[in-house]
Amino acid sequence: MVKKILYYNMYIDRHSHWQFLEDEMKAETEEFNKKFMTTAISLLINSEEMFVAQFVTFKDGEMIMKFPNTRSLPRKGEFLMCMVLPPNLQNYRNWGKLTYRDLYKQRYNSTEAVCIWHSSTNDKNFSLVGFRRVSIDFAEYIKEVSGIILVFGPQRPPIDYLMNLQRIVEDKSSPNVSSILDNTYFTKEWTPILINHDNVSNFVYNQLSLTDTMIIQGPPGTGKTYMISELCKRLCKEGFSVLVTALTNRALMEIAEKPAVASLLNEGKIFKTNITIDEHRENSKLEPIKHIVPIPSAIILSTYYITSGFAADLSLETPFDYIIMDEASQALLAMFAASKKIGKHNLWVGDIHQLSPIIALNRDRVRISNYKEMINGLQLLTNSSSSPIYQLSTTYRFGQRAANYTGIFYNGTIVAKTTKYFTDLPSIQKILFTEGGPTLVLTDMPSGEYTPQFALMLTTYIVGSIIRDVKDKKIAVLTCMKNTTRALQKVITQNIGSMNNIIIETIARIQGLTTDVTVFFVPNTSYIRTLEPNLFNVATSRAKEHTIIIADKNLLEYPTITPYVRCYLERLKSERYIYIPAQKNINKYLEQNFMLEE
């Protein structure tokens, strides 16, 4: 960890904080409205943000749809608005100049839906896609209509979370809210205290008995969720009320699945707000709860969105004994104020070197308005904390070679628990390291091109080779840009098919993901964004076995690459890399010339 140098004191006034949240709501709404007023055919054909598919059936609460492979599929985890349109508009060729808004106004019925899986069919021209969170009313409406055509479009932004945080900012009667929002912040020299204890949860428990607030930085694969579940078990055993909150429902469900809390599940002492049918099917012993309420010896699981509303409505301070914020690096500063208002003791678990909150405001507006500190809440709090900040240092995800590279972001403090070597991919073993970890593959990419065709086919060849060797190998293909993601998805689906063990996604949507192999695709453009340090760290630390970075041969000539990322890439290139020049017949060339360049 690089030491921070003292350079300013800063006070954030409440009005500016409220205005930031207001501006962010406007930016999110305006971004959606642009799509809403765009012609539907353009969203379908050009940007591929709308989809047309045929309903197949419902199975185990999931809606199964048949999609053509000629266009991109919805991304896994993507929330969409699903609509039944009048019969004449179910054929997209009849849309003409109608906007998304026009179609929405003419819908017969609609529901929110989230894509959860892809699967190939006997016909290579089509894929099956599964959706959850479909409303019961919508399901009843369509389930008897065999083969009905449904239309999917972008979902409205969830601005209620921001509105809840605005109410927190307006709360001037709470001393705990004031301790976060009215503080004078400063930076100081600091390095985290490494936690090397065998029983991490016991260490954290003891430290929390000495302070009301504790920050833990958890680098990739260091057992954050395991530690949280072990701590919850002990706190509940001693009769405390515990609220665990996170940005995503997936993070909360992972805590409920840990063996440490199995006895609490069996006793009906783990509750979750807004539990869905599919979540209940995944974990039938999870108890639904409509409203957040402290329960002795029990855990409440709730997202930031629900928790922030509870905090905004709260009249009494700190009703919970313990609040644990997971994914804390993705929390806005006002969310930490909400957490302080709710709990007597606060544990904030995150990583300032991984994903920060995703916002719609552009960088210039953030810089001009001095909004950065209100966005990167965990960064500000760690820089200014008067209490010690701790870091987990043992990774259980990958081997030591990968840990050494990821450790570049953490002053070389990451130690791997596993010593496993990885040699089970013979088709591409020439380019991989037997010790696992990152591999650099360079090629020719046109400058400014987000979807370089040869590099897309090269990625497809590598993914296909892995699948031929081990059919069920879990693979993530990651990139920074949505249009690059959709292009990768299309070419991989058309050439390999839809497989549930292959995820193709933007980096911003996958923090917490663990996979066997990651292919990180870096187009030759916008390196300030595509090689942003936190995103780069996330992308290159997902894989248990191998991370394959595909980039342009002149990548390191660009001065905008930041020091951490440059250090990583220069070390990797000096160790070994492969250069594959762009060719017309990629398959033939690669089969004959998959050779290393030292």
Short mmCIF file of C-alpha atoms in Angstrom, two decimals, residues 9-361:
data_model
loop_
_atom_site.label_atom_id
_atom_site.label_comp_id
_atom_site.label_asym_id
_atom_site.label_seq_id
_atom_site.Cartn_x
_atom_site.Cartn_y
_atom_site.Cartn_z
CA ASN A 9 -8.02 19.64 5.21
CA MET A 10 -11.55 19.63 3.85
CA TYR A 11 -15.09 20.22 5.03
CA ILE A 12 -18.08 19.09 2.93
CA ASP A 13 -21.11 21.27 3.55
CA ARG A 14 -24.54 19.63 3.56
CA HIS A 15 -25.92 21.76 0.72
CA SER A 16 -23.13 20.67 -1.64
CA HIS A 17 -23.64 17.05 -0.59
CA TRP A 18 -27.39 17.27 -1.26
CA GLN A 19 -26.72 18.93 -4.62
CA PHE A 20 -24.37 16.14 -5.66
CA LEU A 21 -27.13 13.58 -5.08
CA GLU A 22 -29.60 15.78 -6.95
CA ASP A 23 -27.23 16.17 -9.91
CA GLU A 24 -26.61 12.43 -9.99
CA MET A 25 -30.36 11.72 -10.06
CA LYS A 26 -30.77 14.16 -12.95
CA ALA A 27 -27.85 12.59 -14.83
CA GLU A 28 -29.25 9.06 -14.42
CA THR A 29 -32.72 10.21 -15.48
CA GLU A 30 -31.42 12.14 -18.48
CA GLU A 31 -29.36 9.15 -19.60
CA PHE A 32 -32.43 6.93 -19.50
CA ASN A 33 -34.63 9.56 -21.20
CA LYS A 34 -32.23 9.73 -24.13
CA LYS A 35 -32.80 6.02 -24.67
CA PHE A 36 -36.51 6.36 -24.00
CA MET A 37 -36.84 8.92 -26.81
CA THR A 38 -34.60 7.02 -29.25
CA THR A 39 -36.21 5.02 -32.05
CA ALA A 40 -36.77 1.48 -30.88
CA ILE A 41 -35.34 0.01 -34.07
CA SER A 42 -32.05 1.87 -33.45
CA LEU A 43 -31.87 0.49 -29.90
CA LEU A 44 -32.50 -3.00 -31.32
CA ILE A 45 -30.21 -2.97 -34.36
CA ASN A 46 -27.50 -0.38 -33.67
CA SER A 47 -26.80 -0.14 -29.93
CA GLU A 48 -28.40 -3.54 -29.18
CA GLU A 49 -29.99 -2.29 -25.97
CA MET A 50 -33.42 -3.66 -26.89
CA PHE A 51 -34.22 -7.30 -27.59
CA VAL A 52 -36.97 -9.32 -29.22
CA ALA A 53 -37.47 -12.95 -28.21
CA GLN A 54 -40.01 -15.76 -28.19
CA PHE A 55 -41.49 -17.02 -24.93
CA VAL A 56 -40.90 -20.74 -24.38
CA THR A 57 -42.09 -21.66 -20.89
CA PHE A 58 -41.81 -21.11 -17.15
CA LYS A 59 -39.73 -23.60 -15.20
CA ASP A 60 -38.97 -23.44 -11.47
CA GLY A 61 -40.06 -19.82 -11.40
CA GLU A 62 -37.80 -18.83 -14.31
CA MET A 63 -39.06 -17.43 -17.60
CA ILE A 64 -37.28 -19.11 -20.51
CA MET A 65 -36.98 -17.21 -23.80
CA LYS A 66 -35.62 -18.08 -27.25
CA PHE A 67 -33.26 -15.43 -28.71
CA PRO A 68 -31.68 -15.21 -32.18
CA ASN A 69 -27.87 -15.35 -32.23
CA THR A 70 -27.71 -12.78 -35.02
CA ARG A 71 -27.76 -10.08 -32.33
CA SER A 72 -26.30 -9.82 -28.84
CA LEU A 73 -28.04 -11.52 -25.95
CA PRO A 74 -28.95 -9.71 -22.71
CA ARG A 75 -26.02 -9.74 -20.32
CA LYS A 76 -26.21 -12.02 -17.31
CA GLY A 77 -27.31 -9.94 -14.35
CA GLU A 78 -28.81 -7.25 -16.60
CA PHE A 79 -32.14 -5.83 -15.42
CA LEU A 80 -34.61 -5.10 -18.21
CA MET A 81 -38.19 -4.02 -18.77
CA CYS A 82 -40.09 -6.88 -20.45
CA MET A 83 -43.23 -5.96 -22.39
CA VAL A 84 -46.13 -7.58 -24.21
CA LEU A 85 -46.90 -5.36 -27.21
CA PRO A 86 -49.96 -5.34 -29.50
CA PRO A 87 -49.76 -8.15 -32.10
CA ASN A 88 -48.72 -5.85 -34.97
CA LEU A 89 -45.79 -4.45 -32.92
CA GLN A 90 -44.48 -7.85 -31.86
CA ASN A 91 -42.80 -7.85 -35.29
CA TYR A 92 -39.99 -5.30 -35.03
CA ARG A 93 -40.20 -4.66 -38.80
CA ASN A 94 -43.41 -2.75 -38.08
CA TRP A 95 -41.84 -0.34 -35.60
CA GLY A 96 -40.87 2.26 -38.18
CA LYS A 97 -39.95 5.51 -36.40
CA LEU A 98 -41.62 4.60 -33.12
CA THR A 99 -39.51 5.38 -30.06
CA TYR A 100 -38.98 3.15 -27.04
CA ARG A 101 -41.42 5.49 -25.26
CA ASP A 102 -44.03 4.91 -27.97
CA LEU A 103 -43.77 1.14 -27.56
CA TYR A 104 -43.88 1.44 -23.78
CA LYS A 105 -47.09 3.50 -23.93
CA GLN A 106 -48.76 0.86 -26.13
CA ARG A 107 -47.75 -2.16 -24.06
CA TYR A 108 -50.45 -4.56 -22.85
CA ASN A 109 -48.48 -5.74 -19.83
CA SER A 110 -44.93 -5.42 -18.46
CA THR A 111 -42.59 -6.61 -15.72
CA GLU A 112 -39.06 -6.17 -14.48
CA ALA A 113 -36.86 -9.13 -15.41
CA VAL A 114 -33.21 -10.01 -14.82
CA CYS A 115 -31.20 -12.25 -17.13
CA ILE A 116 -29.60 -15.11 -15.18
CA TRP A 117 -28.36 -17.71 -17.70
CA HIS A 118 -27.67 -18.51 -21.35
CA SER A 119 -27.87 -21.92 -22.97
CA SER A 120 -27.36 -23.24 -26.50
CA THR A 121 -30.06 -25.07 -28.47
CA ASN A 122 -29.98 -27.78 -31.13
CA ASP A 123 -30.29 -24.95 -33.66
CA LYS A 124 -27.04 -22.96 -33.61
CA ASN A 125 -28.95 -19.88 -34.78
CA PHE A 126 -30.76 -19.54 -31.45
CA SER A 127 -30.03 -19.48 -27.72
CA LEU A 128 -32.18 -20.01 -24.67
CA VAL A 129 -32.05 -17.32 -21.99
CA GLY A 130 -33.46 -17.55 -18.47
CA PHE A 131 -34.98 -14.65 -16.50
CA ARG A 132 -35.98 -14.15 -12.88
CA ARG A 133 -37.89 -11.47 -10.94
CA VAL A 134 -40.87 -11.76 -13.29
CA SER A 135 -44.06 -10.53 -11.64
CA ILE A 136 -46.81 -13.07 -10.92
CA ASP A 137 -49.34 -10.92 -12.83
CA PHE A 138 -47.15 -10.90 -15.94
CA ALA A 139 -46.47 -14.62 -15.69
CA GLU A 140 -50.21 -15.35 -15.51
CA TYR A 141 -50.78 -13.07 -18.49
CA ILE A 142 -48.38 -14.83 -20.88
CA LYS A 143 -48.05 -18.42 -19.69
CA GLU A 144 -51.01 -19.69 -21.69
CA VAL A 145 -49.92 -17.92 -24.90
CA SER A 146 -47.52 -20.33 -26.56
CA GLY A 147 -44.83 -18.69 -28.65
CA ILE A 148 -45.74 -15.10 -27.81
CA ILE A 149 -43.10 -12.55 -28.82
CA LEU A 150 -41.85 -10.32 -26.00
CA VAL A 151 -39.79 -7.13 -26.19
CA PHE A 152 -37.09 -6.18 -23.68
CA GLY A 153 -35.77 -2.67 -23.14
CA PRO A 154 -33.62 -0.64 -20.71
CA GLN A 155 -34.96 -0.33 -17.17
CA ARG A 156 -35.57 3.00 -15.49
CA PRO A 157 -32.75 3.97 -13.09
CA PRO A 158 -33.24 3.11 -9.37
CA ILE A 159 -33.14 6.68 -8.04
CA ASP A 160 -34.91 5.85 -4.75
CA TYR A 161 -31.55 5.00 -3.20
CA LEU A 162 -30.28 8.50 -3.99
CA MET A 163 -33.47 10.05 -2.63
CA ASN A 164 -33.00 8.12 0.63
CA LEU A 165 -29.45 9.42 0.91
CA GLN A 166 -30.70 12.96 0.34
CA ARG A 167 -32.94 12.53 3.37
CA ILE A 168 -29.92 11.34 5.38
CA VAL A 169 -28.03 14.47 4.32
CA GLU A 170 -31.00 16.59 5.43
CA ASP A 171 -31.00 14.95 8.89
CA LYS A 172 -29.27 17.48 11.15
CA SER A 173 -30.62 16.10 14.43
CA SER A 174 -28.61 12.86 14.40
CA PRO A 175 -25.16 13.08 16.05
CA ASN A 176 -24.10 9.87 14.32
CA VAL A 177 -24.99 11.25 10.89
CA SER A 178 -23.16 14.45 11.83
CA SER A 179 -20.05 12.47 12.78
CA ILE A 180 -19.70 11.52 9.10
CA LEU A 181 -21.24 14.43 7.19
CA ASP A 182 -20.02 17.35 9.33
CA ASN A 183 -16.51 16.10 9.89
CA THR A 184 -13.41 17.97 8.78
CA TYR A 185 -11.52 15.53 6.60
CA PHE A 186 -7.79 15.43 6.04
CA THR A 187 -5.27 13.06 4.57
CA LYS A 188 -2.42 11.53 6.49
CA GLU A 189 0.35 9.04 6.06
CA TRP A 190 -0.98 5.55 6.72
CA THR A 191 -0.45 1.92 5.96
CA PRO A 192 -2.96 -0.77 6.92
CA ILE A 193 -2.20 -3.16 9.72
CA LEU A 194 -1.99 -6.65 8.23
CA ILE A 195 -4.19 -9.32 9.79
CA ASN A 196 -2.14 -12.51 9.87
CA HIS A 197 -4.14 -14.32 12.52
CA ASP A 198 -5.48 -17.81 11.79
CA ASN A 199 -8.84 -16.85 13.30
CA VAL A 200 -9.59 -13.55 11.57
CA SER A 201 -13.18 -13.29 12.78
CA ASN A 202 -12.04 -13.66 16.41
CA PHE A 203 -9.50 -10.87 15.92
CA VAL A 204 -12.16 -8.61 14.38
CA TYR A 205 -14.59 -9.41 17.20
CA ASN A 206 -12.02 -8.40 19.82
CA GLN A 207 -11.17 -5.17 18.01
CA LEU A 208 -14.84 -4.21 17.68
CA SER A 209 -15.19 -4.52 21.44
CA LEU A 210 -12.64 -1.72 21.73
CA THR A 211 -14.05 0.70 19.14
CA ASP A 212 -17.41 1.62 17.63
CA THR A 213 -16.11 1.67 14.04
CA MET A 214 -13.64 -0.55 12.21
CA ILE A 215 -12.48 -0.57 8.57
CA ILE A 216 -11.12 -3.71 6.93
CA GLN A 217 -9.57 -3.68 3.50
CA GLY A 218 -10.03 -6.99 1.76
CA PRO A 219 -7.93 -7.59 -1.39
CA PRO A 220 -9.19 -10.12 -3.95
CA GLY A 221 -9.93 -13.60 -2.65
CA THR A 222 -8.94 -12.91 0.97
CA GLY A 223 -12.08 -14.42 2.51
CA LYS A 224 -14.15 -11.31 3.27
CA THR A 225 -17.47 -13.14 3.05
CA TYR A 226 -16.15 -16.07 5.10
CA MET A 227 -14.93 -13.68 7.80
CA ILE A 228 -18.27 -11.83 7.88
CA SER A 229 -20.26 -15.07 8.25
CA GLU A 230 -17.98 -16.33 11.05
CA LEU A 231 -18.33 -13.00 12.87
CA CYS A 232 -22.12 -13.03 12.48
CA LYS A 233 -22.27 -16.51 13.98
CA ARG A 234 -20.44 -15.39 17.11
CA LEU A 235 -22.37 -12.14 17.51
CA CYS A 236 -25.71 -13.93 17.23
CA LYS A 237 -24.59 -16.63 19.64
CA GLU A 238 -23.99 -13.88 22.20
CA GLY A 239 -27.45 -12.41 21.67
CA PHE A 240 -26.62 -9.35 19.57
CA SER A 241 -28.78 -7.98 16.77
CA VAL A 242 -26.92 -7.82 13.44
CA LEU A 243 -27.70 -6.07 10.16
CA VAL A 244 -25.58 -6.95 7.12
CA THR A 245 -25.97 -4.61 4.18
CA ALA A 246 -24.39 -4.65 0.72
CA LEU A 247 -24.92 -3.03 -2.66
CA THR A 248 -26.12 -6.25 -4.31
CA ASN A 249 -28.50 -9.02 -3.37
CA ARG A 250 -25.91 -11.52 -4.64
CA ALA A 251 -23.41 -10.48 -1.96
CA LEU A 252 -26.05 -10.96 0.74
CA MET A 253 -27.04 -14.39 -0.56
CA GLU A 254 -23.39 -15.49 -0.50
CA ILE A 255 -23.23 -14.71 3.21
CA ALA A 256 -26.38 -16.76 3.86
CA GLU A 257 -24.82 -19.71 2.00
CA LYS A 258 -21.70 -19.94 4.18
CA PRO A 259 -21.40 -23.02 6.46
CA ALA A 260 -20.72 -20.83 9.51
CA VAL A 261 -24.32 -19.60 9.59
CA ALA A 262 -26.00 -22.93 8.73
CA SER A 263 -27.25 -23.40 12.30
CA LEU A 264 -28.76 -19.92 12.30
CA LEU A 265 -30.53 -20.74 9.03
CA ASN A 266 -31.92 -23.97 10.47
CA GLU A 267 -33.21 -22.04 13.49
CA GLY A 268 -34.94 -19.45 11.30
CA LYS A 269 -32.66 -16.64 12.48
CA ILE A 270 -31.53 -15.23 9.14
CA PHE A 271 -33.96 -12.79 7.55
CA LYS A 272 -33.82 -10.97 4.22
CA THR A 273 -35.79 -8.00 2.93
CA ASN A 274 -37.35 -8.12 -0.55
CA ILE A 275 -36.65 -11.81 -0.92
CA THR A 276 -37.65 -13.07 -4.37
CA ILE A 277 -39.13 -16.41 -5.39
CA ASP A 278 -35.84 -17.50 -6.96
CA GLU A 279 -33.84 -16.49 -3.86
CA HIS A 280 -36.23 -18.46 -1.68
CA ARG A 281 -35.86 -21.44 -3.98
CA GLU A 282 -32.07 -21.09 -3.79
CA ASN A 283 -32.17 -21.00 0.00
CA SER A 284 -35.56 -22.13 1.30
CA LYS A 285 -34.59 -21.64 4.97
CA LEU A 286 -34.03 -17.92 4.50
CA GLU A 287 -36.83 -16.03 6.28
CA PRO A 288 -38.57 -13.15 4.47
CA ILE A 289 -39.04 -9.90 6.40
CA LYS A 290 -41.01 -6.89 5.12
CA HIS A 291 -39.35 -4.21 7.23
CA ILE A 292 -35.95 -3.91 8.87
CA VAL A 293 -36.20 -4.45 12.61
CA PRO A 294 -33.50 -5.45 15.14
CA ILE A 295 -33.92 -9.02 16.38
CA PRO A 296 -31.66 -10.36 19.16
CA SER A 297 -29.53 -13.35 18.12
CA ALA A 298 -30.52 -12.92 14.46
CA ILE A 299 -29.15 -11.54 11.19
CA ILE A 300 -31.05 -9.17 8.91
CA LEU A 301 -29.79 -9.04 5.30
CA SER A 302 -30.69 -5.92 3.33
CA THR A 303 -29.32 -3.95 0.36
CA TYR A 304 -28.06 -0.37 0.60
CA TYR A 305 -31.28 0.75 -1.06
CA ILE A 306 -33.55 -0.72 1.64
CA THR A 307 -31.15 0.06 4.49
CA SER A 308 -30.80 3.71 3.49
CA GLY A 309 -34.59 4.10 3.55
CA PHE A 310 -34.74 2.54 7.02
CA ALA A 311 -32.05 4.93 8.25
CA ALA A 312 -33.79 7.95 6.75
CA ASP A 313 -37.08 7.03 8.51
CA LEU A 314 -35.38 6.26 11.84
CA SER A 315 -36.18 8.48 14.81
CA LEU A 316 -34.14 6.61 17.45
CA GLU A 317 -30.36 6.27 17.15
CA THR A 318 -28.52 2.95 16.75
CA PRO A 319 -31.27 0.33 17.24
CA PHE A 320 -28.92 -2.45 16.03
CA ASP A 321 -25.98 -3.70 18.04
CA TYR A 322 -23.83 -4.30 14.94
CA ILE A 323 -23.93 -3.08 11.34
CA ILE A 324 -21.69 -4.79 8.80
CA MET A 325 -21.28 -3.08 5.43
CA ASP A 326 -20.00 -5.41 2.73
CA GLU A 327 -18.91 -4.04 -0.68
CA ALA A 328 -18.11 -0.81 1.20
CA SER A 329 -15.88 0.51 -1.59
CA GLN A 330 -19.07 0.88 -3.67
CA ALA A 331 -20.92 2.93 -1.04
CA LEU A 332 -21.39 6.69 -1.38
CA LEU A 333 -20.26 8.75 1.62
CA ALA A 334 -23.85 9.37 2.80
CA MET A 335 -24.37 5.59 3.07
CA PHE A 336 -21.72 5.47 5.79
CA ALA A 337 -23.67 8.14 7.67
CA ALA A 338 -26.77 5.94 7.36
CA SER A 339 -24.78 3.00 8.75
CA LYS A 340 -23.57 5.03 11.74
CA LYS A 341 -27.13 6.11 12.50
CA ILE A 342 -28.35 2.51 12.63
CA GLY A 343 -25.67 0.62 14.56
CA LYS A 344 -23.84 0.95 17.87
CA HIS A 345 -20.84 -0.82 16.29
CA ASN A 346 -19.93 -0.55 12.61
CA LEU A 347 -17.70 -2.82 10.54
CA TRP A 348 -16.98 -1.56 7.02
CA VAL A 349 -15.45 -4.17 4.70
CA GLY A 350 -14.24 -3.19 1.25
CA ASP A 351 -11.22 -2.39 -0.87
CA ILE A 352 -10.22 1.06 -2.10
CA HIS A 353 -8.27 -0.62 -4.92
CA GLN A 354 -11.35 -2.32 -6.36
CA LEU A 355 -14.63 -0.94 -7.70
CA SER A 356 -15.77 2.47 -6.51
CA PRO A 357 -19.41 3.63 -6.82
CA ILE A 358 -20.72 3.75 -10.38
CA ILE A 359 -22.21 7.14 -11.20
CA ALA A 360 -23.73 8.74 -14.29
CA LEU A 361 -22.16 12.18 -13.80
#
